[in-house]
Short mmCIF file of C-alpha atoms in Angstrom, two decimals:
data_model
loop_
_atom_site.label_atom_id
_atom_site.label_comp_id
_atom_site.label_asym_id
_atom_site.label_seq_id
_atom_site.Cartn_x
_atom_site.Cartn_y
_atom_site.Cartn_z
CA MET A 25 -0.53 83.21 24.08
CA SER A 26 -2.49 80.65 22.17
CA LEU A 27 -0.94 77.64 20.87
CA GLN A 28 -2.30 78.67 17.73
CA ASN A 29 -0.59 82.36 17.55
CA ALA A 30 2.64 80.53 19.39
CA SER A 31 2.73 77.92 15.76
CA ILE A 32 5.88 78.23 13.72
CA LYS A 33 6.89 77.90 9.90
CA LEU A 34 8.30 74.35 9.84
CA THR A 35 10.70 72.84 7.35
CA HIS A 36 11.96 70.06 8.77
CA PHE A 37 11.52 67.38 11.70
CA ILE A 38 13.67 66.45 14.80
CA ILE A 39 12.93 62.40 15.21
CA GLY A 40 13.62 62.04 19.16
CA GLY A 41 12.42 58.53 19.38
CA PHE A 42 16.52 57.55 19.44
CA ASP A 43 17.27 59.71 22.64
CA THR A 44 16.88 56.53 25.17
CA VAL A 45 18.90 54.25 23.29
CA LYS A 46 21.74 52.90 24.57
CA MET A 47 24.24 51.68 21.94
CA PRO A 48 22.81 52.88 18.44
CA VAL A 49 24.73 51.71 16.23
CA VAL A 50 24.42 48.01 17.83
CA VAL A 51 20.82 48.95 17.36
CA GLY A 52 21.32 49.87 13.96
CA VAL A 53 23.58 47.39 12.74
CA VAL A 54 20.76 44.62 13.78
CA MET A 55 18.12 46.61 12.30
CA LEU A 56 20.14 47.21 8.67
CA ILE A 57 20.73 43.50 8.05
CA ILE A 58 17.79 42.52 8.89
CA TYR A 59 15.89 45.06 6.60
CA LEU A 60 18.09 44.09 3.95
CA LEU A 61 17.44 40.33 4.79
CA ALA A 62 13.73 41.77 4.06
CA VAL A 63 14.11 43.61 0.69
CA LEU A 64 16.24 40.38 -0.59
CA ALA A 65 13.63 37.91 0.68
CA SER A 66 10.45 40.02 -1.50
CA LEU A 67 12.66 40.18 -4.63
CA VAL A 68 14.33 37.00 -4.50
CA ASN A 69 10.06 35.80 -4.41
CA ILE A 70 9.55 38.26 -6.94
CA ILE A 71 12.51 37.46 -9.19
CA PHE A 72 11.27 33.99 -9.27
CA ILE A 73 7.44 34.67 -9.88
CA VAL A 74 8.41 36.80 -12.41
CA SER A 75 10.40 35.04 -14.68
CA ASP A 76 8.61 31.47 -14.31
CA LYS A 77 5.84 31.39 -16.78
CA GLN A 78 5.29 28.25 -15.03
CA LEU A 79 4.42 30.30 -11.90
CA HIS A 80 1.43 32.47 -13.55
CA LYS A 81 -1.31 31.30 -11.24
CA PRO A 82 -3.24 33.05 -8.95
CA MET A 83 -1.68 32.02 -5.83
CA TYR A 84 1.93 32.97 -6.51
CA LEU A 85 0.17 36.30 -8.68
CA LEU A 86 -0.42 36.96 -4.88
CA ILE A 87 2.72 36.25 -3.00
CA CYS A 88 4.16 37.73 -5.83
CA ASN A 89 2.29 41.25 -4.99
CA LEU A 90 2.78 40.51 -0.94
CA ALA A 91 6.38 40.38 -1.70
CA VAL A 92 5.83 44.21 -3.21
CA VAL A 93 4.07 44.92 -0.16
CA ASP A 94 6.75 44.23 1.86
CA ILE A 95 9.17 46.08 0.61
CA PHE A 96 6.76 49.25 -0.32
CA TYR A 97 6.02 48.21 3.98
CA THR A 98 9.19 48.35 5.46
CA SER A 99 11.02 50.42 2.97
CA SER A 100 8.36 53.37 3.95
CA ALA A 101 10.44 54.19 7.41
CA THR A 102 13.03 51.21 7.77
CA PRO A 103 15.98 53.68 6.49
CA THR A 104 15.32 56.76 8.10
CA MET A 105 15.34 54.54 11.06
CA ILE A 106 18.69 53.02 10.43
CA GLY A 107 20.11 56.87 9.29
CA VAL A 108 19.38 58.34 12.60
CA LEU A 109 21.20 55.35 14.59
CA LEU A 110 23.74 54.75 12.36
CA ALA A 111 24.31 58.09 10.47
CA GLY A 112 23.07 60.14 13.54
CA VAL A 113 20.81 62.21 10.48
CA ASN A 114 17.55 62.67 12.97
CA THR A 115 16.20 65.52 10.97
CA ILE A 116 13.45 64.80 7.71
CA SER A 117 12.16 67.59 5.60
CA TYR A 118 8.30 68.19 6.73
CA VAL A 119 7.15 67.51 3.07
CA GLU A 120 9.45 63.70 3.15
CA CYS A 121 8.27 63.33 6.39
CA LEU A 122 4.77 63.64 5.41
CA ILE A 123 5.41 61.53 2.16
CA GLN A 124 6.64 59.05 4.63
CA MET A 125 3.54 59.02 6.94
CA TYR A 126 1.24 57.93 3.91
CA VAL A 127 3.68 55.39 2.93
CA TYR A 128 3.63 53.85 5.86
CA GLN A 129 0.28 53.77 6.36
CA VAL A 130 -0.71 52.49 2.98
CA GLY A 131 1.83 49.48 2.83
CA ALA A 132 0.46 48.96 6.35
CA THR A 133 -3.40 48.93 4.74
CA MET A 134 -2.17 46.42 1.96
CA GLU A 135 -0.18 44.03 4.55
CA ARG A 136 -4.10 43.39 5.48
CA PHE A 137 -5.52 43.43 2.60
CA SER A 138 -2.83 41.29 0.57
CA LEU A 139 -2.93 38.53 3.94
CA THR A 140 -7.16 38.85 3.06
CA ILE A 141 -7.48 38.31 0.21
CA MET A 142 -4.87 35.56 -0.22
CA ALA A 143 -7.12 33.67 2.39
CA PHE A 144 -10.32 34.20 0.69
CA ASP A 145 -7.58 32.67 -2.68
CA ARG A 146 -7.17 29.97 0.40
CA LEU A 147 -11.16 29.58 0.74
CA ILE A 148 -12.16 28.82 -3.00
CA ALA A 149 -8.91 26.25 -4.00
CA ILE A 150 -9.74 23.87 -0.92
CA ILE A 151 -13.77 24.07 -1.34
CA TYR A 152 -13.91 24.60 -4.85
CA PRO A 153 -10.60 22.98 -6.02
CA LEU A 154 -12.25 22.23 -10.08
CA GLN A 155 -13.18 25.20 -10.34
CA TYR A 156 -10.83 27.19 -9.00
CA HIS A 157 -9.08 28.40 -12.32
CA SER A 158 -12.61 29.81 -13.68
CA TYR A 159 -13.17 31.50 -10.57
CA LEU A 160 -10.10 33.36 -9.51
CA THR A 161 -8.15 33.79 -13.45
CA ILE A 162 -4.80 35.40 -12.92
CA THR A 163 -6.96 38.40 -14.73
CA ARG A 164 -9.70 38.67 -12.02
CA THR A 165 -6.58 38.36 -9.57
CA LEU A 166 -4.72 41.31 -11.27
CA VAL A 167 -8.16 43.55 -11.26
CA PHE A 168 -9.15 42.72 -7.97
CA THR A 169 -5.59 43.93 -6.37
CA CYS A 170 -4.85 46.81 -8.43
CA ILE A 171 -8.75 47.36 -6.73
CA LEU A 172 -6.77 47.36 -3.25
CA TRP A 173 -4.39 48.94 -3.61
CA ILE A 174 -6.33 52.16 -5.41
CA VAL A 175 -8.61 51.47 -1.83
CA ALA A 176 -5.96 52.02 0.75
CA CYS A 177 -4.26 54.87 -1.31
CA SER A 178 -7.59 56.16 -1.18
CA PHE A 179 -8.19 55.00 2.81
CA VAL A 180 -5.17 56.47 3.90
CA LEU A 181 -5.50 59.51 2.19
CA PHE A 182 -7.64 60.70 5.19
CA THR A 183 -4.66 60.44 7.60
CA LEU A 184 -2.81 62.96 5.18
CA VAL A 185 -5.37 65.38 4.35
CA THR A 186 -6.00 65.92 7.99
CA ALA A 187 -2.73 66.17 9.66
CA THR A 188 -1.15 69.06 6.15
CA PRO A 189 -3.69 72.01 6.90
CA LEU A 190 -2.89 72.06 10.59
CA PRO A 191 -0.33 74.60 12.00
CA HIS A 192 2.53 73.21 14.42
CA CYS A 193 4.13 74.67 17.24
CA TYR A 194 6.92 71.85 17.76
CA SER A 195 9.57 70.57 15.48
CA ARG A 196 10.49 67.31 17.58
CA LEU A 197 8.78 64.28 16.77
CA ARG A 198 8.77 62.05 20.13
CA TYR A 199 8.44 58.19 17.27
CA THR A 200 11.26 56.80 15.89
CA PHE A 201 9.30 57.93 12.39
CA CYS A 202 6.53 59.70 10.84
CA ASP A 203 3.86 58.21 12.09
CA TYR A 204 0.60 59.86 12.10
CA GLY A 205 0.38 60.24 15.67
CA ALA A 206 3.98 61.52 16.08
CA VAL A 207 3.22 63.97 13.53
CA MET A 208 -0.20 65.08 15.21
CA ARG A 209 1.78 65.69 18.33
CA THR A 210 3.71 68.32 16.84
CA THR A 211 0.41 70.64 15.41
CA CYS A 212 -0.91 73.27 17.53
CA VAL A 213 -4.37 71.48 18.43
CA ASP A 214 -5.64 69.12 20.97
CA PRO A 215 -4.53 65.64 18.47
CA GLU A 216 -7.40 63.49 20.78
CA LYS A 217 -10.29 63.86 18.15
CA TYR A 218 -8.27 63.25 15.47
CA PHE A 219 -6.53 60.56 17.26
CA ASN A 220 -10.23 59.14 17.82
CA GLN A 221 -11.20 58.89 14.68
CA VAL A 222 -7.99 57.30 12.96
CA ALA A 223 -8.11 55.04 16.30
CA ILE A 224 -11.93 54.01 14.84
CA ILE A 225 -10.82 53.29 11.68
CA SER A 226 -8.09 51.69 12.41
CA PHE A 227 -9.64 49.21 14.75
CA PHE A 228 -12.81 48.69 11.43
CA LEU A 229 -10.04 47.90 9.13
CA SER A 230 -7.86 45.39 11.49
CA PHE A 231 -11.34 44.01 12.58
CA PHE A 232 -12.89 43.22 9.26
CA THR A 233 -10.27 41.33 8.30
CA PHE A 234 -9.06 39.71 10.93
CA THR A 235 -12.35 38.35 11.26
CA PHE A 236 -12.55 37.86 7.17
CA ILE A 237 -9.53 35.52 7.42
CA CYS A 238 -10.81 33.74 10.87
CA LEU A 239 -13.85 32.94 8.61
CA SER A 240 -12.08 31.61 5.96
CA TYR A 241 -10.09 29.38 8.10
CA CYS A 242 -14.01 28.16 9.94
CA GLY A 243 -15.07 27.58 6.54
CA ILE A 244 -12.05 25.55 5.04
CA LEU A 245 -11.72 23.81 9.06
CA PHE A 246 -15.21 22.48 8.58
CA PHE A 247 -14.21 21.18 4.57
CA VAL A 248 -11.97 19.32 5.60
CA LYS A 249 -14.02 16.60 7.58
CA ILE A 250 -14.75 15.06 4.48
CA LEU A 251 -11.32 15.02 3.29
CA SER A 252 -8.33 12.10 3.04
CA ASN A 253 -5.84 11.90 4.60
CA ASN A 254 -3.09 12.64 1.89
CA ASP A 255 -5.39 15.78 1.16
CA LYS A 256 -5.96 17.11 4.57
CA LYS A 257 -1.70 17.12 4.43
CA LYS A 258 -1.64 18.56 1.23
CA MET A 259 -4.01 21.28 2.35
CA GLY A 260 -2.09 21.81 5.79
CA SER A 261 1.22 22.80 4.00
CA THR A 262 -0.70 25.33 1.89
CA LEU A 263 -2.19 26.83 5.16
CA VAL A 264 0.51 27.19 7.50
CA SER A 265 2.47 29.23 5.70
CA HIS A 266 -0.32 32.31 4.99
CA LEU A 267 -1.26 31.65 9.18
CA ILE A 268 2.62 31.99 9.99
CA CYS A 269 2.27 35.51 7.78
CA VAL A 270 -0.92 36.22 10.18
CA SER A 271 0.36 36.02 12.64
CA CYS A 272 3.29 37.70 12.69
CA LEU A 273 1.63 40.96 11.92
CA TYR A 274 -1.27 40.65 13.77
CA CYS A 275 -0.09 39.85 17.39
CA PRO A 276 1.88 42.33 17.12
CA GLN A 277 -1.19 44.50 16.82
CA PHE A 278 -2.31 42.05 20.57
CA ILE A 279 0.69 42.40 22.01
CA ILE A 280 1.86 46.16 21.09
CA VAL A 281 3.49 46.65 24.91
CA ILE A 282 5.65 43.55 23.95
CA LEU A 283 6.25 43.74 20.32
CA THR A 284 7.02 47.83 19.11
CA ARG A 285 6.84 49.57 15.94
CA PHE A 286 9.73 48.10 15.26
CA GLY A 287 8.23 44.52 14.99
CA ASN A 288 5.21 45.30 13.34
CA ILE A 289 7.92 47.05 10.48
CA LEU A 290 10.36 44.81 10.46
CA GLY A 291 8.44 41.38 11.88
CA PRO A 292 5.87 40.31 9.09
CA SER A 293 8.33 41.95 5.80
CA LEU A 294 10.93 39.50 7.45
CA VAL A 295 9.06 36.47 7.91
CA ASN A 296 6.54 37.05 4.92
CA PRO A 297 8.80 36.16 1.78
CA PHE A 298 10.94 33.65 3.41
CA VAL A 299 8.19 31.27 4.60
CA TYR A 300 6.35 31.54 1.23
CA CYS A 301 10.37 31.00 -0.43
CA LEU A 302 10.54 27.46 2.23
CA ARG A 303 7.54 25.76 1.90
CA THR A 304 6.30 27.03 -1.52
CA THR A 305 7.99 23.68 -3.00
CA GLU A 306 7.88 25.01 -6.56
CA ILE A 307 10.09 28.63 -5.23
CA LYS A 308 11.98 26.32 -3.40
CA ASN A 309 12.99 23.90 -5.74
CA LYS A 310 13.65 26.55 -8.00
CA MET A 311 16.43 27.95 -5.34
CA VAL A 312 17.55 24.38 -5.62
CA LYS A 313 17.90 24.06 -8.72
CA ILE A 314 19.74 27.70 -9.45
CA PHE A 315 21.87 27.17 -6.15
CA LYS A 316 23.38 23.74 -8.04
CA LYS A 317 24.38 25.82 -11.21
CA ILE A 318 26.34 28.42 -8.90
CA LEU A 319 28.02 26.14 -7.02
CA ARG A 320 28.62 23.56 -9.99
CA PHE A 321 29.48 26.73 -11.79
CA LEU A 322 31.97 27.87 -8.75
CA ILE A 323 33.56 24.23 -8.45
CA LEU A 324 34.00 24.04 -12.46
CA HIS A 325 35.89 27.01 -12.65
#
């Protein structure tokens, strides 16, 4: 009997990626703490930027967008993994699984797009400082960001369209959440063809975004030669934050054997907001003022 004829009516998936974890509660608690820190840090960034009109500038709007992406990205799968580890809830409905797969892919795609547009922003700001605000207005930044979200959502729709119509022969996921690879391995067809298609798309996506970021920094480094030492220091402080975030996103992909999908989801989402909070002067000063007010209130009362 062929696998096609052995297909089952699937209503739920069983998440089996944590079967070999020896201390699930400990791992779950660590993931929960990291997840809460990542979401809280991103929310702080968003609240500070939205509430302060002085921060309504292209660079800060892009930082705010990155914070939204981080929450969207890390919330796509992390709660499911935490639920499996801490509560033992290792099932997820078929529809919820497909939604999770789609949201995760959109978040991963937007993470790359966001860092790419931020590299372009820094390139324009450093090479054309006087024309920067005429080139990158708030309206243009918002429109371009919305276009990237639409492109990412449309781009990832391919995975949902290819996975949904296929018959399923298994209900057990080998991974820790509903990734495209995990869902495709439960189908009754040979997934290699689909894996190759997605791998090609993912490769070109990562290649072009990473290449664009590298070219942006090449242009910046070339321009550095004509800057004064003081200007170089100011420029360096604005670029270090972005470089740290880029490294946290792309390094797990280059050393995927060492850093698995745990690091790929939680790593960038935790590091990005803390890096931009601590290394962006305006946000850091606003945080210090708020903490001083809270401390003064507690002392006086």
